[in-house]
Amino acid sequence: MDVIYRYDPYAPIEARGVPNAAAAKQRLIEGNERFVDLVSRMQQRTLGESASEPIVVPVSPLTMGLPLFPGGTPTQAPFAAVVGCADARVPTESVFDQAFNDLFVLRVAGNVLGSEGLGSLHYALKSFTESLKMVVVLGHAKCGAVTTACDAYRCPETYADVAVTHELRSIIDQLQIAARAASLALEAKGDVAETTLDERSKLTSVAVYVNAAVTALALGREIRMFGAHSPAVAFGVYDFDSMRVQELPGSTVSGLRSAPESAKELTAYAREVAESLLTMDGETQARSCQMTMQW
Ligand SMILES: [Zn+2]
């Protein structure tokens, strides 16, 4: 299987500008679908399927966000800001198949927001009023920080061992809201289906989605308070099994959901996540929720 990056200096170059939030969201979703397609094809080839047609990717320094000629520094002009987890398995630009200068990325364990993160976003909002159309919170499945927070929620005696410094406590404490909301949602939807998942896997699997929504809700409020430039806020969760950024567990398409704007919307979303998880087929559920991370 061949993947060919092809540069033709005489080919017309498509405009890179993103006109609005809908276009920004579409570009991120399409980028994730390209990533899924590429990796899936390689995996199928590994399993012995015959090689498909080569994938030809037209590139130019400009589409890569780099200078067309030697020298010079591009003006910074990201079309989206992304708040993601520091997890090494979820590199933001790769997951969304985006280039240099496309994304303004903040990565913090558990994709929580502290004052430095918010300050960086304020800077982005103030500096990129023309280009920045969207802010995205990107959670991911099997998150070590969320797992630890859920463990502390379920077994508070473990808190003393993991939250040994102020810095670690500040992450674990912020994640307790998601752990509690996920727990309540599972309780409310507990009779949806039989499941072989243990309590820890269930709680963590729902909490990663709820946590992305909680951060998006808080961020939406911060951005509206900050002032004139208020790009749309959305969130999604990267799933290792599907390689998709998705709105709900078990999704078969890539997607980003608009940030909830109230506690009521957040509660409804948490219940939707719990129901989606509990109604996935058993094999997908087990694979998707298998615990791999420890703090
Ligand atoms: Zn994580």
mmCIF file of C-alpha atoms and ligand atoms in Angstrom:
data_model
loop_
_atom_site.group_PDB
_atom_site.id
_atom_site.type_symbol
_atom_site.label_atom_id
_atom_site.label_comp_id
_atom_site.label_asym_id
_atom_site.label_seq_id
_atom_site.Cartn_x
_atom_site.Cartn_y
_atom_site.Cartn_z
ATOM 1 C CA MET A 1 0.000 0.000 0.000
ATOM 2 C CA ASP A 2 1.447 3.340 -1.047
ATOM 3 C CA VAL A 3 0.795 6.725 0.467
ATOM 4 C CA ILE A 4 2.134 9.395 -1.864
ATOM 5 C CA TYR A 5 2.631 13.036 -0.906
ATOM 6 C CA ARG A 6 2.705 14.867 -4.238
ATOM 7 C CA TYR A 7 3.834 18.453 -4.712
ATOM 8 C CA ASP A 8 3.276 20.134 -8.066
ATOM 9 C CA PRO A 9 4.548 23.722 -8.023
ATOM 10 C CA TYR A 10 2.281 24.511 -11.016
ATOM 11 C CA ALA A 11 -0.940 23.128 -9.538
ATOM 12 C CA PRO A 12 -3.505 25.685 -8.357
ATOM 13 C CA ILE A 13 -3.485 26.153 -4.607
ATOM 14 C CA GLU A 14 -6.806 26.066 -2.761
ATOM 15 C CA ALA A 15 -7.582 28.877 -0.367
ATOM 16 C CA ARG A 16 -6.930 27.838 3.247
ATOM 17 C CA GLY A 17 -9.291 30.285 4.945
ATOM 18 C CA VAL A 18 -12.166 28.954 7.040
ATOM 19 C CA PRO A 19 -15.148 31.314 6.775
ATOM 20 C CA ASN A 20 -17.207 30.316 9.813
ATOM 21 C CA ALA A 21 -17.713 27.898 12.713
ATOM 22 C CA ALA A 22 -19.639 25.369 10.597
ATOM 23 C CA ALA A 23 -16.769 25.204 8.103
ATOM 24 C CA ALA A 24 -14.245 24.877 10.936
ATOM 25 C CA LYS A 25 -16.184 21.976 12.438
ATOM 26 C CA GLN A 26 -16.501 20.317 9.039
ATOM 27 C CA ARG A 27 -12.782 20.642 8.423
ATOM 28 C CA LEU A 28 -11.935 18.998 11.756
ATOM 29 C CA ILE A 29 -14.417 16.162 11.210
ATOM 30 C CA GLU A 30 -13.212 15.518 7.660
ATOM 31 C CA GLY A 31 -9.617 15.552 8.910
ATOM 32 C CA ASN A 32 -10.448 12.924 11.533
ATOM 33 C CA GLU A 33 -12.183 10.803 8.897
ATOM 34 C CA ARG A 34 -9.064 10.956 6.696
ATOM 35 C CA PHE A 35 -6.980 9.833 9.677
ATOM 36 C CA VAL A 36 -9.377 6.933 10.379
ATOM 37 C CA ASP A 37 -9.364 5.924 6.701
ATOM 38 C CA LEU A 38 -5.567 5.923 6.476
ATOM 39 C CA VAL A 39 -4.972 3.898 9.638
ATOM 40 C CA SER A 40 -7.827 1.491 8.884
ATOM 41 C CA ARG A 41 -6.408 0.754 5.423
ATOM 42 C CA MET A 42 -2.970 0.051 6.895
ATOM 43 C CA GLN A 43 -4.506 -2.235 9.515
ATOM 44 C CA GLN A 44 -6.478 -4.141 6.870
ATOM 45 C CA ARG A 45 -3.280 -4.561 4.835
ATOM 46 C CA THR A 46 -1.528 -5.871 7.954
ATOM 47 C CA LEU A 47 -4.298 -8.451 8.235
ATOM 48 C CA GLY A 48 -3.538 -9.639 4.715
ATOM 49 C CA GLU A 49 -6.008 -7.769 2.515
ATOM 50 C CA SER A 50 -4.656 -6.875 -0.916
ATOM 51 C CA ALA A 51 -3.250 -3.392 -1.354
ATOM 52 C CA SER A 52 -5.827 -0.769 -2.328
ATOM 53 C CA GLU A 53 -5.187 2.044 -4.779
ATOM 54 C CA PRO A 54 -2.404 4.379 -3.606
ATOM 55 C CA ILE A 55 -3.527 7.297 -1.479
ATOM 56 C CA VAL A 56 -2.265 10.449 -3.191
ATOM 57 C CA VAL A 57 -2.116 13.498 -0.953
ATOM 58 C CA PRO A 58 -1.540 16.778 -2.814
ATOM 59 C CA VAL A 59 0.652 19.026 -0.688
ATOM 60 C CA SER A 60 2.371 22.369 -0.954
ATOM 61 C CA PRO A 61 4.257 24.424 1.602
ATOM 62 C CA LEU A 62 1.206 26.701 1.768
ATOM 63 C CA THR A 63 -1.302 23.925 2.484
ATOM 64 C CA MET A 64 1.132 22.700 5.128
ATOM 65 C CA GLY A 65 1.090 26.128 6.765
ATOM 66 C CA LEU A 66 4.731 26.790 5.800
ATOM 67 C CA PRO A 67 6.408 29.517 3.700
ATOM 68 C CA LEU A 68 6.275 28.936 -0.058
ATOM 69 C CA PHE A 69 9.849 30.222 -0.469
ATOM 70 C CA PRO A 70 12.896 29.962 1.819
ATOM 71 C CA GLY A 71 12.890 32.393 4.698
ATOM 72 C CA GLY A 72 10.063 34.322 6.286
ATOM 73 C CA THR A 73 7.750 33.494 9.165
ATOM 74 C CA PRO A 74 4.059 32.844 8.562
ATOM 75 C CA THR A 75 1.580 35.019 10.408
ATOM 76 C CA GLN A 76 -0.072 32.940 13.115
ATOM 77 C CA ALA A 77 -3.664 32.272 12.015
ATOM 78 C CA PRO A 78 -5.254 29.139 13.524
ATOM 79 C CA PHE A 79 -8.869 28.417 12.577
ATOM 80 C CA ALA A 80 -9.548 26.494 15.810
ATOM 81 C CA ALA A 81 -8.268 26.329 19.368
ATOM 82 C CA VAL A 82 -8.223 22.872 20.941
ATOM 83 C CA VAL A 83 -8.054 22.048 24.647
ATOM 84 C CA GLY A 84 -6.892 18.435 24.854
ATOM 85 C CA CYS A 85 -5.297 16.002 27.297
ATOM 86 C CA ALA A 86 -1.508 15.681 27.552
ATOM 87 C CA ASP A 87 -1.779 11.931 26.810
ATOM 88 C CA ALA A 88 0.986 10.981 24.348
ATOM 89 C CA ARG A 89 -1.385 8.676 22.443
ATOM 90 C CA VAL A 90 -3.640 11.532 21.346
ATOM 91 C CA PRO A 91 -1.598 14.088 19.343
ATOM 92 C CA THR A 92 -4.109 16.761 18.366
ATOM 93 C CA GLU A 93 -2.915 17.682 14.872
ATOM 94 C CA SER A 94 -2.563 14.033 13.840
ATOM 95 C CA VAL A 95 -5.989 13.009 15.128
ATOM 96 C CA PHE A 96 -7.591 15.853 13.128
ATOM 97 C CA ASP A 97 -5.105 15.577 10.210
ATOM 98 C CA GLN A 98 -4.321 19.297 10.332
ATOM 99 C CA ALA A 99 -1.177 21.171 9.387
ATOM 100 C CA PHE A 100 1.137 23.775 10.899
ATOM 101 C CA ASN A 101 -0.670 27.002 11.807
ATOM 102 C CA ASP A 102 -4.147 25.388 11.745
ATOM 103 C CA LEU A 103 -4.674 24.736 15.449
ATOM 104 C CA PHE A 104 -3.892 26.632 18.640
ATOM 105 C CA VAL A 105 -3.419 23.720 21.042
ATOM 106 C CA LEU A 106 -3.464 23.531 24.832
ATOM 107 C CA ARG A 107 -2.778 20.143 26.375
ATOM 108 C CA VAL A 108 -3.266 19.473 30.078
ATOM 109 C CA ALA A 109 -3.827 16.133 31.834
ATOM 110 C CA GLY A 110 -7.565 15.473 31.946
ATOM 111 C CA ASN A 111 -8.229 18.444 29.617
ATOM 112 C CA VAL A 112 -9.063 20.619 32.616
ATOM 113 C CA LEU A 113 -8.657 24.364 32.575
ATOM 114 C CA GLY A 114 -6.528 26.300 35.046
ATOM 115 C CA SER A 115 -5.662 29.974 35.020
ATOM 116 C CA GLU A 116 -2.682 29.559 32.653
ATOM 117 C CA GLY A 117 -4.807 27.624 30.173
ATOM 118 C CA LEU A 118 -7.564 30.207 30.300
ATOM 119 C CA GLY A 119 -5.006 32.978 29.942
ATOM 120 C CA SER A 120 -3.633 31.299 26.820
ATOM 121 C CA LEU A 121 -7.121 31.060 25.360
ATOM 122 C CA HIS A 122 -7.798 34.704 26.156
ATOM 123 C CA TYR A 123 -4.625 35.517 24.260
ATOM 124 C CA ALA A 124 -5.835 33.453 21.275
ATOM 125 C CA LEU A 125 -9.265 35.099 21.279
ATOM 126 C CA LYS A 126 -7.736 38.526 21.423
ATOM 127 C CA SER A 127 -5.008 37.881 18.848
ATOM 128 C CA PHE A 128 -6.757 35.756 16.203
ATOM 129 C CA THR A 129 -10.060 37.582 15.814
ATOM 130 C CA GLU A 130 -10.007 37.100 12.041
ATOM 131 C CA SER A 131 -8.981 33.458 11.739
ATOM 132 C CA LEU A 132 -10.261 31.711 14.890
ATOM 133 C CA LYS A 133 -13.769 30.293 14.310
ATOM 134 C CA MET A 134 -14.095 27.552 16.886
ATOM 135 C CA VAL A 135 -12.888 26.287 20.261
ATOM 136 C CA VAL A 136 -12.917 22.517 20.800
ATOM 137 C CA VAL A 137 -12.463 20.454 23.956
ATOM 138 C CA LEU A 138 -10.968 17.072 23.063
ATOM 139 C CA GLY A 139 -11.271 14.345 25.682
ATOM 140 C CA HIS A 140 -10.167 10.780 25.098
ATOM 141 C CA ALA A 141 -11.149 7.286 26.175
ATOM 142 C CA LYS A 142 -9.131 5.516 28.883
ATOM 143 C CA CYS A 143 -7.806 8.807 30.249
ATOM 144 C CA GLY A 144 -5.427 8.246 33.172
ATOM 145 C CA ALA A 145 -6.403 11.483 34.905
ATOM 146 C CA VAL A 146 -10.138 10.778 34.631
ATOM 147 C CA THR A 147 -9.577 7.175 35.752
ATOM 148 C CA THR A 148 -7.734 8.371 38.845
ATOM 149 C CA ALA A 149 -10.459 10.905 39.625
ATOM 150 C CA CYS A 150 -13.118 8.204 39.273
ATOM 151 C CA ASP A 151 -11.097 5.896 41.537
ATOM 152 C CA ALA A 152 -10.896 8.654 44.147
ATOM 153 C CA TYR A 153 -14.643 9.222 43.776
ATOM 154 C CA ARG A 154 -15.483 5.525 44.215
ATOM 155 C CA CYS A 155 -12.837 4.811 46.887
ATOM 156 C CA PRO A 156 -12.001 8.092 48.638
ATOM 157 C CA GLU A 157 -9.269 6.388 50.688
ATOM 158 C CA THR A 158 -7.126 6.220 47.493
ATOM 159 C CA TYR A 159 -7.158 10.024 47.219
ATOM 160 C CA ALA A 160 -4.401 10.414 49.808
ATOM 161 C CA ASP A 161 -2.012 8.291 47.743
ATOM 162 C CA VAL A 162 -2.532 9.915 44.344
ATOM 163 C CA ALA A 163 -3.246 13.543 45.175
ATOM 164 C CA VAL A 164 0.043 14.067 46.949
ATOM 165 C CA THR A 165 0.773 17.580 45.715
ATOM 166 C CA HIS A 166 -1.296 20.713 45.259
ATOM 167 C CA GLU A 167 -0.795 20.483 41.492
ATOM 168 C CA LEU A 168 -2.104 16.894 41.272
ATOM 169 C CA ARG A 169 -4.987 17.690 43.617
ATOM 170 C CA SER A 170 -5.994 20.615 41.440
ATOM 171 C CA ILE A 171 -6.483 18.205 38.507
ATOM 172 C CA ILE A 172 -8.184 15.409 40.452
ATOM 173 C CA ASP A 173 -10.484 17.861 42.247
ATOM 174 C CA GLN A 174 -11.667 19.484 39.028
ATOM 175 C CA LEU A 175 -12.554 16.079 37.618
ATOM 176 C CA GLN A 176 -14.832 15.168 40.528
ATOM 177 C CA ILE A 177 -17.773 16.965 38.926
ATOM 178 C CA ALA A 178 -17.559 14.699 35.881
ATOM 179 C CA ALA A 179 -17.150 11.602 38.061
ATOM 180 C CA ARG A 180 -20.252 12.465 40.109
ATOM 181 C CA ALA A 181 -22.326 13.429 37.052
ATOM 182 C CA ALA A 182 -21.314 10.192 35.311
ATOM 183 C CA SER A 183 -22.210 8.176 38.394
ATOM 184 C CA LEU A 184 -25.673 9.756 38.589
ATOM 185 C CA ALA A 185 -26.270 9.217 34.872
ATOM 186 C CA LEU A 186 -25.362 5.529 35.146
ATOM 187 C CA GLU A 187 -27.631 5.197 38.152
ATOM 188 C CA ALA A 188 -30.497 6.780 36.203
ATOM 189 C CA LYS A 189 -29.914 4.536 33.177
ATOM 190 C CA GLY A 190 -28.921 1.414 35.075
ATOM 191 C CA ASP A 191 -31.851 -0.618 33.799
ATOM 192 C CA VAL A 192 -31.190 0.036 30.096
ATOM 193 C CA ALA A 193 -29.356 -3.200 29.422
ATOM 194 C CA GLU A 194 -27.416 -6.039 30.923
ATOM 195 C CA THR A 195 -23.678 -5.439 30.862
ATOM 196 C CA THR A 196 -20.619 -7.378 31.890
ATOM 197 C CA LEU A 197 -18.605 -4.197 32.446
ATOM 198 C CA ASP A 198 -17.350 -3.624 35.973
ATOM 199 C CA GLU A 199 -18.266 -0.450 37.840
ATOM 200 C CA ARG A 200 -14.847 1.144 37.353
ATOM 201 C CA SER A 201 -14.860 0.713 33.578
ATOM 202 C CA LYS A 202 -18.420 1.971 33.267
ATOM 203 C CA LEU A 203 -17.847 5.034 35.408
ATOM 204 C CA THR A 204 -14.583 6.032 33.709
ATOM 205 C CA SER A 205 -15.963 5.428 30.222
ATOM 206 C CA VAL A 206 -18.918 7.743 30.833
ATOM 207 C CA ALA A 207 -16.875 10.291 32.800
ATOM 208 C CA VAL A 208 -14.438 11.027 29.933
ATOM 209 C CA TYR A 209 -17.375 12.209 27.792
ATOM 210 C CA VAL A 210 -19.014 14.124 30.623
ATOM 211 C CA ASN A 211 -15.695 15.752 31.507
ATOM 212 C CA ALA A 212 -15.234 17.049 27.955
ATOM 213 C CA ALA A 213 -18.770 18.470 28.127
ATOM 214 C CA VAL A 214 -18.146 20.070 31.549
ATOM 215 C CA THR A 215 -14.989 21.787 30.295
ATOM 216 C CA ALA A 216 -16.809 22.935 27.145
ATOM 217 C CA LEU A 217 -19.671 24.358 29.208
ATOM 218 C CA ALA A 218 -17.274 26.264 31.483
ATOM 219 C CA LEU A 219 -15.243 27.453 28.525
ATOM 220 C CA GLY A 220 -18.316 28.710 26.681
ATOM 221 C CA ARG A 221 -19.215 30.849 29.688
ATOM 222 C CA GLU A 222 -15.670 32.160 30.064
ATOM 223 C CA ILE A 223 -15.507 33.085 26.388
ATOM 224 C CA ARG A 224 -18.847 34.915 26.450
ATOM 225 C CA MET A 225 -17.707 36.861 29.511
ATOM 226 C CA PHE A 226 -14.381 37.663 27.933
ATOM 227 C CA GLY A 227 -15.759 39.942 25.273
ATOM 228 C CA ALA A 228 -16.567 40.622 21.669
ATOM 229 C CA HIS A 229 -14.945 37.692 19.828
ATOM 230 C CA SER A 230 -16.932 34.614 20.862
ATOM 231 C CA PRO A 231 -16.264 31.625 18.614
ATOM 232 C CA ALA A 232 -18.459 28.538 18.866
ATOM 233 C CA VAL A 233 -17.458 25.942 21.483
ATOM 234 C CA ALA A 234 -17.784 22.213 20.826
ATOM 235 C CA PHE A 235 -16.412 19.006 22.284
ATOM 236 C CA GLY A 236 -15.696 15.404 21.377
ATOM 237 C CA VAL A 237 -13.874 12.332 22.673
ATOM 238 C CA TYR A 238 -11.164 10.383 20.850
ATOM 239 C CA ASP A 239 -11.851 6.662 21.009
ATOM 240 C CA PHE A 240 -8.866 4.327 20.640
ATOM 241 C CA ASP A 241 -10.979 1.523 19.248
ATOM 242 C CA SER A 242 -12.596 3.470 16.390
ATOM 243 C CA MET A 243 -9.865 6.147 16.177
ATOM 244 C CA ARG A 244 -12.730 8.605 15.805
ATOM 245 C CA VAL A 245 -13.395 11.835 17.619
ATOM 246 C CA GLN A 246 -16.991 11.196 18.508
ATOM 247 C CA GLU A 247 -19.988 12.615 20.361
ATOM 248 C CA LEU A 248 -21.065 9.377 22.045
ATOM 249 C CA PRO A 249 -19.620 5.931 22.795
ATOM 250 C CA GLY A 250 -20.111 3.505 19.909
ATOM 251 C CA SER A 251 -20.556 6.198 17.239
ATOM 252 C CA THR A 252 -19.919 5.082 13.689
ATOM 253 C CA VAL A 253 -19.155 8.573 12.383
ATOM 254 C CA SER A 254 -16.779 11.302 13.494
ATOM 255 C CA GLY A 255 -18.475 14.220 15.232
ATOM 256 C CA LEU A 256 -18.234 17.211 17.526
ATOM 257 C CA ARG A 257 -21.133 18.361 19.697
ATOM 258 C CA SER A 258 -21.962 21.940 20.652
ATOM 259 C CA ALA A 259 -21.117 22.759 24.278
ATOM 260 C CA PRO A 260 -24.012 22.417 26.730
ATOM 261 C CA GLU A 261 -25.200 25.769 28.048
ATOM 262 C CA SER A 262 -26.917 24.716 31.275
ATOM 263 C CA ALA A 263 -26.882 22.107 34.021
ATOM 264 C CA LYS A 264 -30.030 20.625 32.505
ATOM 265 C CA GLU A 265 -28.367 20.131 29.111
ATOM 266 C CA LEU A 266 -25.298 18.634 30.794
ATOM 267 C CA THR A 267 -27.430 16.152 32.753
ATOM 268 C CA ALA A 268 -29.322 15.150 29.606
ATOM 269 C CA TYR A 269 -26.048 14.621 27.757
ATOM 270 C CA ALA A 270 -24.567 12.511 30.596
ATOM 271 C CA ARG A 271 -27.632 10.246 30.456
ATOM 272 C CA GLU A 272 -27.324 9.970 26.680
ATOM 273 C CA VAL A 273 -23.693 8.875 27.089
ATOM 274 C CA ALA A 274 -24.625 6.288 29.731
ATOM 275 C CA GLU A 275 -27.390 4.892 27.525
ATOM 276 C CA SER A 276 -25.094 4.733 24.470
ATOM 277 C CA LEU A 277 -22.448 2.884 26.451
ATOM 278 C CA LEU A 278 -24.858 0.423 28.006
ATOM 279 C CA THR A 279 -26.553 -0.412 24.701
ATOM 280 C CA MET A 280 -23.357 -1.054 22.694
ATOM 281 C CA ASP A 281 -22.875 -4.689 21.720
ATOM 282 C CA GLY A 282 -20.945 -6.649 24.325
ATOM 283 C CA GLU A 283 -17.754 -7.187 22.328
ATOM 284 C CA THR A 284 -17.381 -3.522 21.308
ATOM 285 C CA GLN A 285 -18.232 -2.475 24.845
ATOM 286 C CA ALA A 286 -15.549 -4.689 26.359
ATOM 287 C CA ARG A 287 -12.893 -3.609 23.826
ATOM 288 C CA SER A 288 -13.762 0.050 24.067
ATOM 289 C CA CYS A 289 -13.849 0.154 27.853
ATOM 290 C CA GLN A 290 -10.945 -2.153 28.707
ATOM 291 C CA MET A 291 -8.893 -0.293 31.273
ATOM 292 C CA THR A 292 -5.291 0.338 30.304
ATOM 293 C CA MET A 293 -4.270 3.426 32.211
ATOM 294 C CA GLN A 294 -3.102 4.125 35.701
ATOM 295 C CA TRP A 295 -2.086 7.507 37.059
HETATM 296 ZN ZN ZN B 1 -5.965 11.831 29.382
#
